[in-house]
PDB file of C-alpha atoms in Angstrom:
ATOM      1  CA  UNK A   1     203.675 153.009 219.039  1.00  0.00           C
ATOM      2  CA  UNK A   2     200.837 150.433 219.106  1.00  0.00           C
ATOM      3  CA  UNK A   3     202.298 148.359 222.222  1.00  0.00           C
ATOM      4  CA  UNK A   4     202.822 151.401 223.984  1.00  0.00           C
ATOM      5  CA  UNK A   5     199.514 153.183 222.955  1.00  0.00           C
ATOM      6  CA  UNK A   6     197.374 149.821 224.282  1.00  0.00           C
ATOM      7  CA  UNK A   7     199.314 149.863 227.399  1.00  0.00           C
ATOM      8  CA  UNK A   8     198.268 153.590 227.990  1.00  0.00           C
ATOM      9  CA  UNK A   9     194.908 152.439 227.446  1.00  0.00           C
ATOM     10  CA  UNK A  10     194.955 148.904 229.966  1.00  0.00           C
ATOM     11  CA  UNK A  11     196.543 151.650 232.545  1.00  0.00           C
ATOM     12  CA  UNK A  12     193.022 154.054 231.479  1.00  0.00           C
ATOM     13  CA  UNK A  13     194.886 156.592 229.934  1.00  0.00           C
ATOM     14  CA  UNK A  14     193.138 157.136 226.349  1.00  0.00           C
ATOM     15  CA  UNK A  15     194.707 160.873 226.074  1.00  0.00           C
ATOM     16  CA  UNK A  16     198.155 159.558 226.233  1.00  0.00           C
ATOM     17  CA  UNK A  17     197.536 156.286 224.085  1.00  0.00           C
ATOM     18  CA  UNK A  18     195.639 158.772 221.215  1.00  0.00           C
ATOM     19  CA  UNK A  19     198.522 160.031 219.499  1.00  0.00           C
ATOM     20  CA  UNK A  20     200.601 156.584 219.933  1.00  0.00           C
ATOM     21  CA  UNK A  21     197.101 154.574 218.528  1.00  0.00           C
ATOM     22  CA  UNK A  22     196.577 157.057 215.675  1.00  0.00           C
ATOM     23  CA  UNK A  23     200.506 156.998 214.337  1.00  0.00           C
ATOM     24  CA  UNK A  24     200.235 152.803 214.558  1.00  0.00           C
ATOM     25  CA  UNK A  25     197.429 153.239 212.087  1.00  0.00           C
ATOM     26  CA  UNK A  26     199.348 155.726 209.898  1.00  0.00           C
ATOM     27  CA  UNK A  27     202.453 153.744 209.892  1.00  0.00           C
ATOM     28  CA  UNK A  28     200.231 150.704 209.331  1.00  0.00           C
ATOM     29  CA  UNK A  29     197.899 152.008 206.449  1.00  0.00           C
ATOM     30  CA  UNK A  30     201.471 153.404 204.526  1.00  0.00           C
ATOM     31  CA  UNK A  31     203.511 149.877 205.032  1.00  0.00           C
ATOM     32  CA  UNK A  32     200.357 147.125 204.829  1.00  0.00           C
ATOM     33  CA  UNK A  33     197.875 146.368 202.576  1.00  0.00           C
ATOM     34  CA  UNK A  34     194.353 148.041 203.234  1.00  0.00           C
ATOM     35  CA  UNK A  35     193.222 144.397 204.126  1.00  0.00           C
ATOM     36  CA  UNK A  36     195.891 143.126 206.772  1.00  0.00           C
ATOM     37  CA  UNK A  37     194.807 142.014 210.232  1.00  0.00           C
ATOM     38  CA  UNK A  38     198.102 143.970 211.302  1.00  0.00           C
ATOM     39  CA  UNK A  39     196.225 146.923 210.231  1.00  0.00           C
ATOM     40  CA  UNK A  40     192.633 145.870 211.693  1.00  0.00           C
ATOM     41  CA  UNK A  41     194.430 145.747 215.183  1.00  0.00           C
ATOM     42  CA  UNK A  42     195.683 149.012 215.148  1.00  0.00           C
ATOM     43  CA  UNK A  43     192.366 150.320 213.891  1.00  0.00           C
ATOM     44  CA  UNK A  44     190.504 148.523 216.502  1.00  0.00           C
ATOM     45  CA  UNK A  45     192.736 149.781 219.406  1.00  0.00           C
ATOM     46  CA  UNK A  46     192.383 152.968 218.419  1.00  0.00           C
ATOM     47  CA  UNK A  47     188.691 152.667 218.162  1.00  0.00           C
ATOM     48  CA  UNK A  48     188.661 151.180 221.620  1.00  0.00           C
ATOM     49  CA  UNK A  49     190.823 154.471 222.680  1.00  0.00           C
ATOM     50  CA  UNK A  50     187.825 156.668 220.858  1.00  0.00           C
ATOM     51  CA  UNK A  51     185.103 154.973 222.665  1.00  0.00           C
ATOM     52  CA  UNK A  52     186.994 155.696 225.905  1.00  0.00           C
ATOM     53  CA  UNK A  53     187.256 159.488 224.939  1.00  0.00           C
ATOM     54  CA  UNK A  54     183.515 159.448 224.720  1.00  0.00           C
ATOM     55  CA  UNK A  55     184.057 159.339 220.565  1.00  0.00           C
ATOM     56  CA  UNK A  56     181.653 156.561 219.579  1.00  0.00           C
ATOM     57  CA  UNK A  57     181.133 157.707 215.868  1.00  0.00           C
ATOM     58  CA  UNK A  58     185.158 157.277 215.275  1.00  0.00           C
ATOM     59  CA  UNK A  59     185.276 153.975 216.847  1.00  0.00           C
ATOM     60  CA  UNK A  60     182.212 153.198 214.996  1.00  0.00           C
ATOM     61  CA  UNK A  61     183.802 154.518 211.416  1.00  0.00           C
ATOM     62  CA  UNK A  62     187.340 152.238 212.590  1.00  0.00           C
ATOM     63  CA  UNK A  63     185.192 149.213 213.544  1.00  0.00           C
ATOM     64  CA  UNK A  64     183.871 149.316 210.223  1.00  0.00           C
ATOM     65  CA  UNK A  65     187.517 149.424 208.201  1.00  0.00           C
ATOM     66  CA  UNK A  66     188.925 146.584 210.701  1.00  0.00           C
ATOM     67  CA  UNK A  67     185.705 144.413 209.775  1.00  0.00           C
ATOM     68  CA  UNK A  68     186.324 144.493 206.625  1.00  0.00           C
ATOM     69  CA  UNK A  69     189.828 143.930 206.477  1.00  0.00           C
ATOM     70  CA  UNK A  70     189.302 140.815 208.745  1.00  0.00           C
ATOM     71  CA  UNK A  71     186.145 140.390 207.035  1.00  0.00           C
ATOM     72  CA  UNK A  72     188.723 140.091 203.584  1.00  0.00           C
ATOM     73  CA  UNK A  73     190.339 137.050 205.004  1.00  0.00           C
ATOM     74  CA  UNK A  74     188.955 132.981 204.811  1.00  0.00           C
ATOM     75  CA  UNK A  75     190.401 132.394 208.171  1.00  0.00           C
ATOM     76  CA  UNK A  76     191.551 134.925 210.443  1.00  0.00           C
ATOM     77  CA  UNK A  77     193.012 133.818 213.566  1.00  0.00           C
ATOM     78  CA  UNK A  78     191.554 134.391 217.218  1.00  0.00           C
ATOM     79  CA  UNK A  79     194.298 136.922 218.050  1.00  0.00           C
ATOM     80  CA  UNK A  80     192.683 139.257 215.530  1.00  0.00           C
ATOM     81  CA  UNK A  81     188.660 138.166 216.384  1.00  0.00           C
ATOM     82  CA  UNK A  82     188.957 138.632 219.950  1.00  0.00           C
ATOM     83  CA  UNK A  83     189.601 141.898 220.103  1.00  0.00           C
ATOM     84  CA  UNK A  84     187.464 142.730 217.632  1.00  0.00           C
ATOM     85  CA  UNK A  85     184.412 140.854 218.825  1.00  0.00           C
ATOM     86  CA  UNK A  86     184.998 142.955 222.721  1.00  0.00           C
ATOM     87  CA  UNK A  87     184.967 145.869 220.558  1.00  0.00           C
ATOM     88  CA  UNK A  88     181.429 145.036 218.748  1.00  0.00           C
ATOM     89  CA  UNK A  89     180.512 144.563 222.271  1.00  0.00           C
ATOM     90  CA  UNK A  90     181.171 147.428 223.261  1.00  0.00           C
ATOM     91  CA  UNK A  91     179.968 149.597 220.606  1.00  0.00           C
ATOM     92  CA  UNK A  92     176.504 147.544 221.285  1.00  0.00           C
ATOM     93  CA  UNK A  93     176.956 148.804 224.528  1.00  0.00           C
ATOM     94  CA  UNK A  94     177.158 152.869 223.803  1.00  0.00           C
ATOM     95  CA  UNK A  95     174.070 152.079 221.169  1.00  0.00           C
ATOM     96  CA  UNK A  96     171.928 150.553 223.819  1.00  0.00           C
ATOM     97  CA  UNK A  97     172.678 153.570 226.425  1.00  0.00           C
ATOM     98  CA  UNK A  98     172.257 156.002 223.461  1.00  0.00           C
ATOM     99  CA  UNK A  99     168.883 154.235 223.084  1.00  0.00           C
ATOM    100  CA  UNK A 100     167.634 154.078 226.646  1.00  0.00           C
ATOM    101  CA  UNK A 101     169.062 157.167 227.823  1.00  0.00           C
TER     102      UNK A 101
END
């Protein structure tokens, strides 16, 4: 569900990766500990999905959980902190248009 869901979302189509994004966390959060990068990149592709829909407070709420979980971790590798580092970006993005208007 997760491969499939981010390829919706490359190809801009968040309303068909939704459902596949959201069941890769659910599968995720019942077979991984709260803490596993596995689980921080399936929360951060679905928050990258949200803030696509126009949904910044979701991504902003999944952001959170995936920093943590990564955030858990001495060393985390740069296939988990890239994606989550263009996702901060983003979110920085929405905050400064929400700001300026």
């Amino acid at each position: 569900a997760f491969v499939q869901g981010r390829a919706d979302l490359q190809l801009g189509h968040p309303r068909d990766a939704l459902p596949l994004l959201q069941r890769a966390v659910e599968l995720r959060q019942s077979t991984v500990d709260a803490v596993s990068p596995v689980l921080a990149m399936a929360q951060i592709g679905l928050a990258d999905c949200y803030l696509d829909l126009g949904d910044s407070a979701k991504a902003v709420d999944l952001a959170a959980a995936a920093k943590r979980a990564l955030g858990s971790h001495r060393e985390v590798g740069m296939q988990y902190l890239r994606p989550f580092q263009n996702l901060e970006r983003r979110l920085r993005q929405v905050n400064l248009m929400a700001k300026h208007g």
